XYZ file of C-alpha atoms in Angstrom:
565
model
C -0.051 0.025 -0.067
C 1.006 3.470 -0.776
C 0.008 6.786 1.075
C 0.416 10.277 -0.062
C -0.499 13.656 1.199
C -2.076 16.014 -1.256
C -1.068 19.589 -0.928
C -3.568 22.454 -1.273
C -3.143 23.408 -5.136
C -4.460 26.897 -4.501
C -3.612 28.220 -1.139
C -5.493 31.617 -1.883
C -8.802 29.623 -2.078
C -11.496 30.396 0.626
C -12.347 27.732 3.193
C -15.677 27.267 1.419
C -13.976 26.679 -1.853
C -11.435 24.386 -0.403
C -13.821 22.167 1.437
C -16.613 22.316 -1.147
C -14.235 21.384 -3.940
C -12.554 18.435 -2.087
C -15.869 16.908 -0.950
C -17.512 17.264 -4.313
C -14.492 15.556 -6.020
C -14.459 12.798 -3.576
C -18.155 11.958 -4.012
C -18.520 12.759 -7.624
C -15.125 12.327 -9.315
C -16.687 11.932 -12.723
C -17.275 15.550 -12.930
C -13.591 16.067 -13.534
C -12.762 12.722 -15.019
C -15.301 10.656 -16.820
C -13.450 7.496 -16.482
C -13.137 7.903 -12.482
C -15.886 7.138 -10.133
C -16.538 6.671 -6.462
C -17.556 3.082 -5.738
C -17.825 3.355 -1.969
C -17.966 6.402 0.414
C -18.410 7.054 4.194
C -17.930 9.709 6.933
C -17.026 10.290 10.534
C -17.739 12.838 13.098
C -20.971 14.512 11.665
C -24.386 15.072 13.120
C -26.096 14.744 9.801
C -25.855 12.139 6.937
C -26.381 14.026 3.711
C -23.285 15.260 1.749
C -24.485 18.842 1.542
C -25.286 18.964 5.251
C -21.949 17.548 6.005
C -20.136 19.905 3.834
C -22.048 22.805 5.716
C -20.906 21.230 9.090
C -17.316 20.941 8.099
C -17.174 24.595 6.935
C -18.920 25.874 10.074
C -16.406 24.040 12.179
C -13.578 25.337 10.117
C -14.673 28.772 10.424
C -14.110 28.710 14.161
C -10.366 28.456 13.697
C -10.195 32.007 12.394
C -6.379 32.087 12.648
C -6.034 29.093 10.223
C -6.616 29.553 6.487
C -6.619 25.969 5.778
C -7.852 23.362 8.238
C -8.413 20.219 6.187
C -5.746 17.533 5.178
C -6.205 15.444 2.045
C -4.657 11.998 1.963
C -4.811 9.263 -0.725
C -4.200 5.479 0.211
C -3.629 3.193 -2.760
C -3.678 -0.575 -2.891
C -1.538 -2.745 -5.299
C -2.824 -3.780 -8.673
C -5.432 -6.550 -8.264
C -6.158 -5.872 -4.464
C -9.848 -5.440 -3.863
C -10.686 -4.209 -0.309
C -14.324 -4.855 0.892
C -16.456 -2.228 2.317
C -15.870 -3.504 5.855
C -12.181 -3.313 5.169
C -12.437 0.259 3.911
C -14.058 1.331 7.037
C -11.623 -0.618 9.217
C -8.692 0.986 7.354
C -10.059 4.585 7.809
C -10.371 3.741 11.669
C -6.833 2.506 11.769
C -5.624 5.639 9.815
C -7.358 8.139 12.041
C -6.396 6.280 15.323
C -2.600 6.439 14.257
C -2.785 10.178 13.436
C -4.623 10.812 16.682
C -7.847 12.250 14.805
C -10.513 9.777 15.766
C -13.029 12.412 16.819
C -12.423 14.616 13.744
C -14.661 15.219 10.872
C -13.681 12.932 8.074
C -15.234 12.127 4.652
C -13.743 9.393 2.426
C -14.424 7.838 -0.918
C -13.009 4.834 -2.717
C -12.294 5.566 -6.415
C -11.790 3.310 -9.282
C -10.110 4.552 -12.598
C -7.096 2.322 -12.903
C -5.947 -1.211 -11.812
C -5.048 0.331 -8.476
C -8.009 1.261 -6.236
C -7.330 4.399 -4.170
C -9.028 5.811 -1.111
C -9.354 9.726 -0.777
C -9.673 11.081 2.795
C -10.412 14.617 3.856
C -9.823 15.253 7.551
C -10.841 18.455 9.391
C -7.951 19.284 11.925
C -10.320 21.365 14.085
C -11.210 19.557 17.195
C -15.092 19.520 17.453
C -15.076 20.187 21.186
C -11.876 22.289 21.965
C -12.009 24.059 18.640
C -8.175 23.882 18.449
C -6.454 23.122 15.080
C -4.547 19.846 15.648
C -1.110 19.044 14.156
C -1.081 15.359 13.694
C 2.044 13.736 15.200
C 3.297 17.259 15.831
C 3.461 18.145 12.402
C 4.988 14.997 11.119
C 1.785 13.543 9.788
C 3.243 11.915 6.817
C 5.405 9.742 9.149
C 2.190 8.771 11.279
C 0.476 7.965 7.918
C 3.173 5.445 6.942
C 2.787 3.943 10.281
C -0.843 3.541 9.742
C -0.372 1.901 6.420
C 1.872 -0.677 7.957
C -0.932 -1.361 10.585
C -3.561 -1.730 7.914
C -1.267 -3.985 5.767
C -0.799 -6.325 8.829
C -4.441 -6.305 10.049
C -5.857 -6.972 6.519
C -3.099 -9.034 4.831
C -2.257 -6.735 2.038
C 1.067 -7.013 0.165
C 3.771 -4.640 1.662
C 5.452 -2.213 -0.564
C 9.260 -3.236 -1.034
C 10.418 0.190 0.170
C 7.831 0.664 2.954
C 9.024 2.587 5.859
C 7.428 0.583 8.600
C 6.193 -2.993 9.310
C 4.621 -4.742 12.190
C 7.090 -6.926 14.051
C 6.509 -10.317 15.676
C 5.831 -8.687 19.019
C 3.041 -6.460 17.502
C 5.163 -3.195 17.552
C 6.143 -0.907 14.712
C 9.746 -1.098 13.304
C 11.566 0.271 10.573
C 13.519 -1.814 8.161
C 17.392 -1.130 8.280
C 18.234 1.745 6.001
C 20.657 -0.216 3.769
C 18.210 -3.120 3.291
C 15.383 -0.577 2.455
C 17.771 1.168 0.052
C 18.761 -2.070 -1.715
C 15.116 -3.092 -1.939
C 14.002 0.397 -3.326
C 16.741 0.072 -5.990
C 15.821 -3.236 -7.061
C 12.012 -2.610 -6.947
C 11.634 1.086 -7.459
C 8.586 2.182 -9.479
C 7.310 5.373 -10.808
C 4.877 7.320 -8.584
C 1.205 6.377 -8.381
C 0.015 9.282 -10.743
C 2.631 8.312 -13.441
C 1.790 4.613 -13.100
C -1.938 5.610 -13.695
C -1.020 7.397 -16.806
C 1.153 4.463 -18.088
C -2.048 2.378 -17.578
C -4.054 4.567 -19.764
C -1.539 4.947 -22.488
C 0.437 1.623 -22.514
C 3.547 3.817 -22.818
C 6.423 4.011 -20.498
C 6.945 7.321 -18.670
C 10.057 9.370 -18.656
C 10.490 8.414 -15.020
C 10.321 4.679 -15.743
C 12.809 5.123 -18.676
C 15.217 6.923 -16.222
C 14.883 4.353 -13.704
C 15.405 1.357 -16.130
C 18.414 2.976 -17.907
C 19.755 5.651 -15.559
C 19.672 4.045 -12.069
C 22.571 1.675 -12.763
C 24.689 4.386 -14.441
C 24.085 6.585 -11.429
C 25.191 3.909 -8.855
C 28.292 2.958 -10.762
C 29.486 6.480 -11.815
C 33.100 7.314 -11.041
C 33.608 10.714 -12.575
C 31.368 13.465 -14.138
C 32.479 13.203 -17.776
C 31.864 9.540 -18.031
C 28.664 10.060 -16.117
C 27.353 12.513 -18.693
C 28.468 10.470 -21.701
C 26.844 7.161 -20.500
C 23.518 8.837 -19.805
C 23.525 10.592 -23.172
C 23.882 7.136 -24.727
C 20.516 6.301 -23.090
C 19.007 9.719 -24.119
C 19.268 11.157 -20.633
C 20.950 14.340 -19.432
C 21.971 15.619 -15.920
C 21.944 19.321 -15.351
C 22.532 21.565 -12.612
C 19.516 23.774 -11.573
C 20.027 26.357 -8.888
C 21.306 24.533 -5.722
C 20.070 21.151 -7.012
C 19.955 19.186 -10.249
C 17.274 17.764 -12.626
C 17.327 14.570 -14.983
C 15.905 15.122 -18.396
C 14.576 12.444 -20.756
C 14.047 14.359 -23.890
C 12.514 17.591 -22.751
C 10.806 15.935 -19.699
C 12.208 17.031 -16.467
C 12.506 14.441 -13.536
C 13.587 14.872 -9.834
C 16.922 12.666 -9.577
C 15.714 11.309 -6.250
C 12.637 9.870 -7.806
C 14.945 7.743 -9.850
C 17.675 6.857 -7.274
C 18.449 8.368 -3.718
C 22.090 8.464 -4.917
C 21.142 10.724 -7.760
C 20.845 13.925 -5.974
C 23.340 16.608 -6.415
C 24.801 16.450 -2.863
C 25.074 12.574 -3.048
C 26.880 12.758 -6.373
C 29.105 15.599 -5.314
C 30.279 13.553 -2.310
C 31.328 10.708 -4.637
C 32.470 12.557 -7.792
C 33.520 15.905 -6.415
C 32.209 19.350 -7.326
C 29.727 19.369 -10.260
C 31.275 19.684 -13.684
C 29.076 20.249 -16.907
C 30.006 18.202 -20.025
C 33.269 19.432 -21.457
C 32.387 18.057 -25.047
C 29.154 18.346 -27.055
C 27.258 15.357 -26.154
C 25.215 13.210 -28.884
C 22.209 12.509 -26.660
C 20.177 9.741 -28.295
C 16.628 10.633 -29.293
C 14.198 8.283 -27.694
C 10.712 7.716 -28.934
C 7.713 6.282 -27.214
C 8.137 2.768 -25.872
C 5.617 0.319 -24.751
C 5.203 -0.814 -21.163
C 5.646 -4.503 -22.184
C 6.678 -6.399 -25.273
C 4.022 -7.317 -27.817
C 1.494 -4.905 -27.126
C -1.087 -5.330 -30.072
C -1.109 -2.536 -32.483
C 0.692 -0.155 -30.009
C 2.878 1.522 -32.656
C -0.453 2.405 -34.662
C -2.097 3.617 -31.464
C 0.685 5.985 -30.708
C 0.618 7.304 -34.286
C -3.098 7.814 -34.265
C -2.855 9.648 -30.871
C 0.158 11.885 -31.942
C -1.830 12.665 -35.311
C -4.929 13.535 -33.271
C -3.268 15.897 -30.836
C -1.083 17.419 -33.674
C -4.411 18.270 -35.500
C -5.981 19.418 -32.377
C -3.092 21.836 -31.623
C -3.042 23.194 -35.175
C -6.680 23.739 -35.310
C -6.584 25.408 -31.735
C -3.736 27.713 -32.728
C -5.547 28.698 -36.154
C -8.608 29.378 -34.128
C -6.755 31.626 -31.608
C -5.181 33.602 -34.412
C -8.423 34.187 -36.298
C -10.168 35.213 -32.981
C -7.413 37.532 -32.057
C -7.594 39.088 -35.513
C -11.450 39.405 -35.107
C -10.998 41.091 -31.690
C -8.514 43.569 -33.066
C -10.533 44.250 -36.121
C -13.612 44.974 -33.909
C -11.640 47.285 -31.601
C -10.305 49.163 -34.580
C -13.866 49.529 -36.146
C -15.300 50.690 -32.827
C -12.483 53.229 -32.180
C -12.897 54.722 -35.694
C -16.589 54.944 -35.165
C -16.288 56.648 -31.862
C -13.842 59.066 -33.462
C -16.165 59.727 -36.325
C -19.233 60.410 -34.313
C -17.891 62.147 -31.194
C -15.196 64.395 -32.730
C -15.987 67.953 -33.715
C -17.674 70.617 -31.616
C -20.324 69.740 -29.062
C -20.560 73.125 -27.366
C -23.787 73.690 -25.901
C -24.908 69.966 -26.550
C -23.503 68.370 -23.486
C -26.659 66.351 -22.921
C -26.937 65.381 -26.449
C -23.171 64.320 -26.180
C -23.769 62.241 -23.025
C -26.867 60.590 -24.628
C -24.738 59.769 -27.821
C -21.943 58.305 -25.621
C -24.299 56.160 -23.709
C -26.039 54.827 -26.826
C -22.614 54.252 -28.564
C -21.220 52.483 -25.459
C -24.337 50.124 -25.114
C -24.155 49.399 -28.969
C -20.266 48.549 -28.869
C -20.723 46.483 -25.642
C -23.367 44.368 -27.395
C -21.060 43.896 -30.362
C -18.243 42.733 -28.072
C -20.720 40.343 -26.160
C -21.832 38.991 -29.487
C -18.258 38.427 -30.786
C -17.364 36.765 -27.387
C -20.377 34.398 -27.589
C -19.459 33.628 -31.089
C -15.969 32.732 -30.028
C -17.101 30.591 -27.182
C -19.300 28.712 -29.462
C -16.499 28.157 -31.923
C -14.208 26.832 -29.064
C -16.982 24.565 -27.922
C -17.319 23.163 -31.456
C -13.579 22.621 -31.653
C -13.568 20.736 -28.431
C -16.454 18.456 -29.577
C -14.552 17.723 -32.662
C -11.299 17.003 -31.066
C -12.440 15.070 -27.862
C -9.771 13.577 -25.612
C -8.098 10.551 -27.455
C -9.272 7.242 -25.991
C -7.092 5.370 -23.595
C -5.270 2.286 -25.109
C -7.874 -0.207 -23.926
C -10.745 1.941 -25.278
C -8.807 2.395 -28.602
C -8.310 -1.424 -28.884
C -12.081 -2.025 -28.393
C -12.927 0.501 -31.099
C -10.894 -1.280 -33.844
C -13.635 -3.138 -35.689
C -11.266 -5.023 -37.734
C -9.241 -6.481 -34.882
C -9.880 -9.268 -32.429
C -11.820 -7.695 -29.403
C -10.107 -10.066 -27.059
C -6.989 -7.816 -27.336
C -8.465 -5.133 -25.118
C -9.403 -7.956 -22.554
C -5.789 -9.145 -22.734
C -4.534 -5.765 -21.736
C -7.186 -5.224 -19.212
C -6.582 -8.295 -17.351
C -2.942 -8.569 -17.567
C -2.358 -8.231 -13.840
C -5.813 -9.088 -12.529
C -8.152 -11.863 -13.075
C -11.508 -11.102 -14.940
C -14.809 -10.920 -13.205
C -16.705 -13.514 -15.381
C -19.796 -15.717 -15.755
C -19.314 -19.007 -17.767
C -21.903 -21.323 -19.357
C -21.663 -24.893 -20.364
C -22.408 -24.270 -23.995
C -21.386 -21.809 -26.569
C -24.372 -19.552 -27.410
C -23.413 -17.373 -30.327
C -23.726 -13.822 -28.881
C -26.729 -11.855 -30.124
C -27.899 -8.277 -28.868
C -30.614 -8.652 -26.169
C -32.916 -6.418 -24.436
C -31.419 -6.234 -20.958
C -32.834 -3.675 -18.445
C -31.172 -0.235 -18.676
C -28.474 -1.343 -21.202
C -27.975 -1.033 -24.835
C -26.419 -3.856 -26.809
C -23.994 -3.277 -29.783
C -22.179 -5.915 -31.865
C -18.390 -5.530 -31.936
C -16.792 -8.178 -34.165
C -17.965 -11.621 -32.808
C -18.930 -10.109 -29.360
C -21.918 -8.103 -28.032
C -20.792 -4.997 -25.772
C -23.498 -3.702 -23.260
C -23.549 -0.020 -22.416
C -25.611 1.936 -19.978
C -28.447 3.524 -22.003
C -27.579 7.146 -20.740
C -24.104 6.551 -22.177
C -25.419 5.504 -25.545
C -24.749 8.841 -27.075
C -21.046 8.533 -26.294
C -20.657 4.969 -27.562
C -19.739 5.757 -31.114
C -17.269 8.511 -29.967
C -15.537 6.969 -27.110
C -16.154 3.348 -26.904
C -15.014 2.967 -23.324
C -18.004 2.805 -21.163
C -18.459 -0.964 -21.562
C -20.371 -2.510 -18.655
C -20.151 -6.089 -19.608
C -19.415 -8.267 -22.738
C -20.970 -11.285 -24.130
C -18.438 -13.566 -25.758
C -20.680 -16.545 -26.544
C -19.681 -19.000 -23.734
C -18.731 -16.476 -21.146
C -19.580 -12.832 -19.988
C -16.990 -10.568 -18.795
C -18.088 -7.831 -16.417
C -16.186 -4.578 -16.548
C -18.237 -2.543 -14.217
C -18.257 -5.348 -11.627
C -18.343 -2.930 -8.442
C -21.802 -1.735 -9.947
C -24.521 -3.896 -8.453
C -27.030 -2.883 -11.136
C -24.557 -4.009 -13.768
C -23.756 -7.380 -12.240
C -27.622 -8.000 -11.882
C -28.013 -7.328 -15.497
C -25.171 -9.603 -16.466
C -26.709 -12.315 -14.389
C -30.106 -11.853 -16.001
C -28.401 -12.204 -19.451
C -26.752 -15.423 -18.306
C -29.999 -16.827 -17.056
C -31.609 -16.116 -20.451
C -28.656 -17.822 -22.231
C -27.836 -20.835 -20.007
C -30.351 -21.186 -17.206
C -27.510 -22.153 -14.839
C -23.819 -21.101 -14.928
C -20.544 -20.682 -13.015
C -18.979 -17.466 -11.828
C -15.150 -16.739 -11.527
C -13.625 -13.613 -10.021
C -12.401 -12.013 -6.809
C -14.080 -12.561 -3.323
C -15.998 -9.225 -3.277
C -17.576 -9.983 -6.796
C -18.492 -13.557 -5.692
C -20.118 -12.195 -2.562
C -22.236 -9.871 -4.556
C -23.204 -12.690 -6.942
C -24.371 -14.768 -3.750
C -26.527 -12.122 -2.640
C -28.173 -11.535 -5.999
C -28.615 -15.303 -6.541
C -30.354 -15.625 -3.181
C -32.430 -12.575 -3.956
C -33.474 -13.282 -7.458
C -33.243 -17.069 -7.717
C -30.241 -17.495 -10.238
C -28.771 -20.898 -10.441
C -24.985 -20.619 -9.721
C -23.254 -23.997 -9.944
C -20.033 -23.198 -8.066
C -19.932 -25.899 -5.237
C -17.965 -23.680 -2.949
C -20.788 -21.041 -3.027
C -23.845 -23.315 -2.183
C -23.751 -22.838 1.455
C -23.502 -19.044 1.255
C -26.480 -18.836 -1.119
C -28.561 -21.049 1.028
C -27.681 -19.030 4.224
C -28.356 -15.811 2.279
C -31.750 -17.209 1.187
C -32.585 -18.194 4.677
C -31.552 -14.702 6.027
C -34.034 -12.907 3.534
C -36.834 -15.222 4.279
C -36.461 -14.483 8.030
C -36.349 -10.732 7.208
C -39.414 -11.011 5.010
C -41.298 -12.993 7.625
C -40.362 -10.525 10.404
C -41.442 -7.668 8.239
C -44.789 -9.415 7.505
C -45.251 -10.193 11.211
C -44.577 -6.425 12.149
C -47.233 -5.146 9.667
C -49.784 -7.624 11.008
C -49.315 -7.081 14.757
C -52.137 -4.853 16.022
C -51.018 -1.460 17.504
C -51.629 -0.625 21.115
C -54.806 1.459 21.680
C -52.881 4.589 22.743
C -50.777 4.227 19.476
C -53.809 3.823 17.316
C -55.655 6.829 18.826
C -52.542 9.214 18.668
C -53.079 12.316 16.644
C -56.895 12.369 16.847
């Protein structure tokens, strides 16, 4: 697991803007990124339950701290690829995190987001204590250190894989301990990965980041460097350069700047100067190898064509945007010149004794020209909107693969499930996939498969192709949006239509959801290991229904029946 503290990107923002923006993003991330969504949310320390009321509560408490401009901390906890925490585990993780930071009683809003292979949890915590109204500094200001301790406790309590360079771990005696610095350094060098944001970008594009290229090709050169000139020359052979910037230094892969410490701890300027002496720039002109885009893994299908299509798309968009800006600048200048000429023509000359008429003329002319400016601005805004519609964001690699009608659609699934197992329903026979009417979903043939989309997303299907909920492949159905209970129910209904009975494969959380739906709707799931769970859930539902019926039929006491008359 990884934890990060997200700094306030706009320190001049008001408390209302800061709190409102954070809570809106946590609960509705699709407003900023259509591919991201909140799959589970919760809160602590509030008197009310609705998001709007909790936002008002947090702002009201924050306003009590008149000397503090920003009273909230924003943290992000990420699980490794393929790890799927349950809702109960999310709540437990929040409890452990708040306890380690000493913020148990504080207002907290959290949301689990899904937009990559790595699930991540956003937490917003109000540091104002609800009773003392003091602004608390977690762990005396060293809150990120306490956050790393919390991560170690969560990993230990819930059995998650530990990061190779994690700061803390739970020892056999139950206490927290730090790994030996040398051991941690060796592990970090062997296992170092780009940061989470960069890995998310790589997942979307299939392209190695500049940081990954520097780690793979530059770290060994940094560790073995013996003098500055050899160091510069060896980096140049890999398309990398090292430059002093102010009191520090930066690594460059092409024109992309990278912090040396994100590649290797020994890459910082102070560390290198201790080994190699005072910094020396290259004496001779370096022949820096030019590096093009590189795929994350070998044999990615049609990846070179994807890169060319993406580059062509953004080249065309940038050219169209530049041409539009030049045309709009010329139109603004032309209007300004025309209006100035008109003002000079009408208002020059003698207006002696006609002051009232001059003022009236100025007023009429100002209103007329303001309307002309507003009309031009509205036209420009409409043209910019049309340009954005014409050049929508280029699809991610997986989405692009699904759009290729001539290719095998399985290629997108191979990429999607390269690190995780698919959430799948399997039948005993191969039923040729044909579009069917399934609840609130629209079916669309894609090669030899049928892709099902939410009907409200139907207008985006042709343009984006990335909002697939589940896919009928004939003998199996893959569920992409498996955290959505309505989506899983629709896929199970389709399976019942096709096969009657079937098996399910996937992670424990997905299977648990299928067990609940099977007990509730009578689906016939053949997995032997799930039969006990389905039967127990059926009995629980029957008991709940019986109790509800009994509660409705029990006569109310006389004083209850007569109340309010």
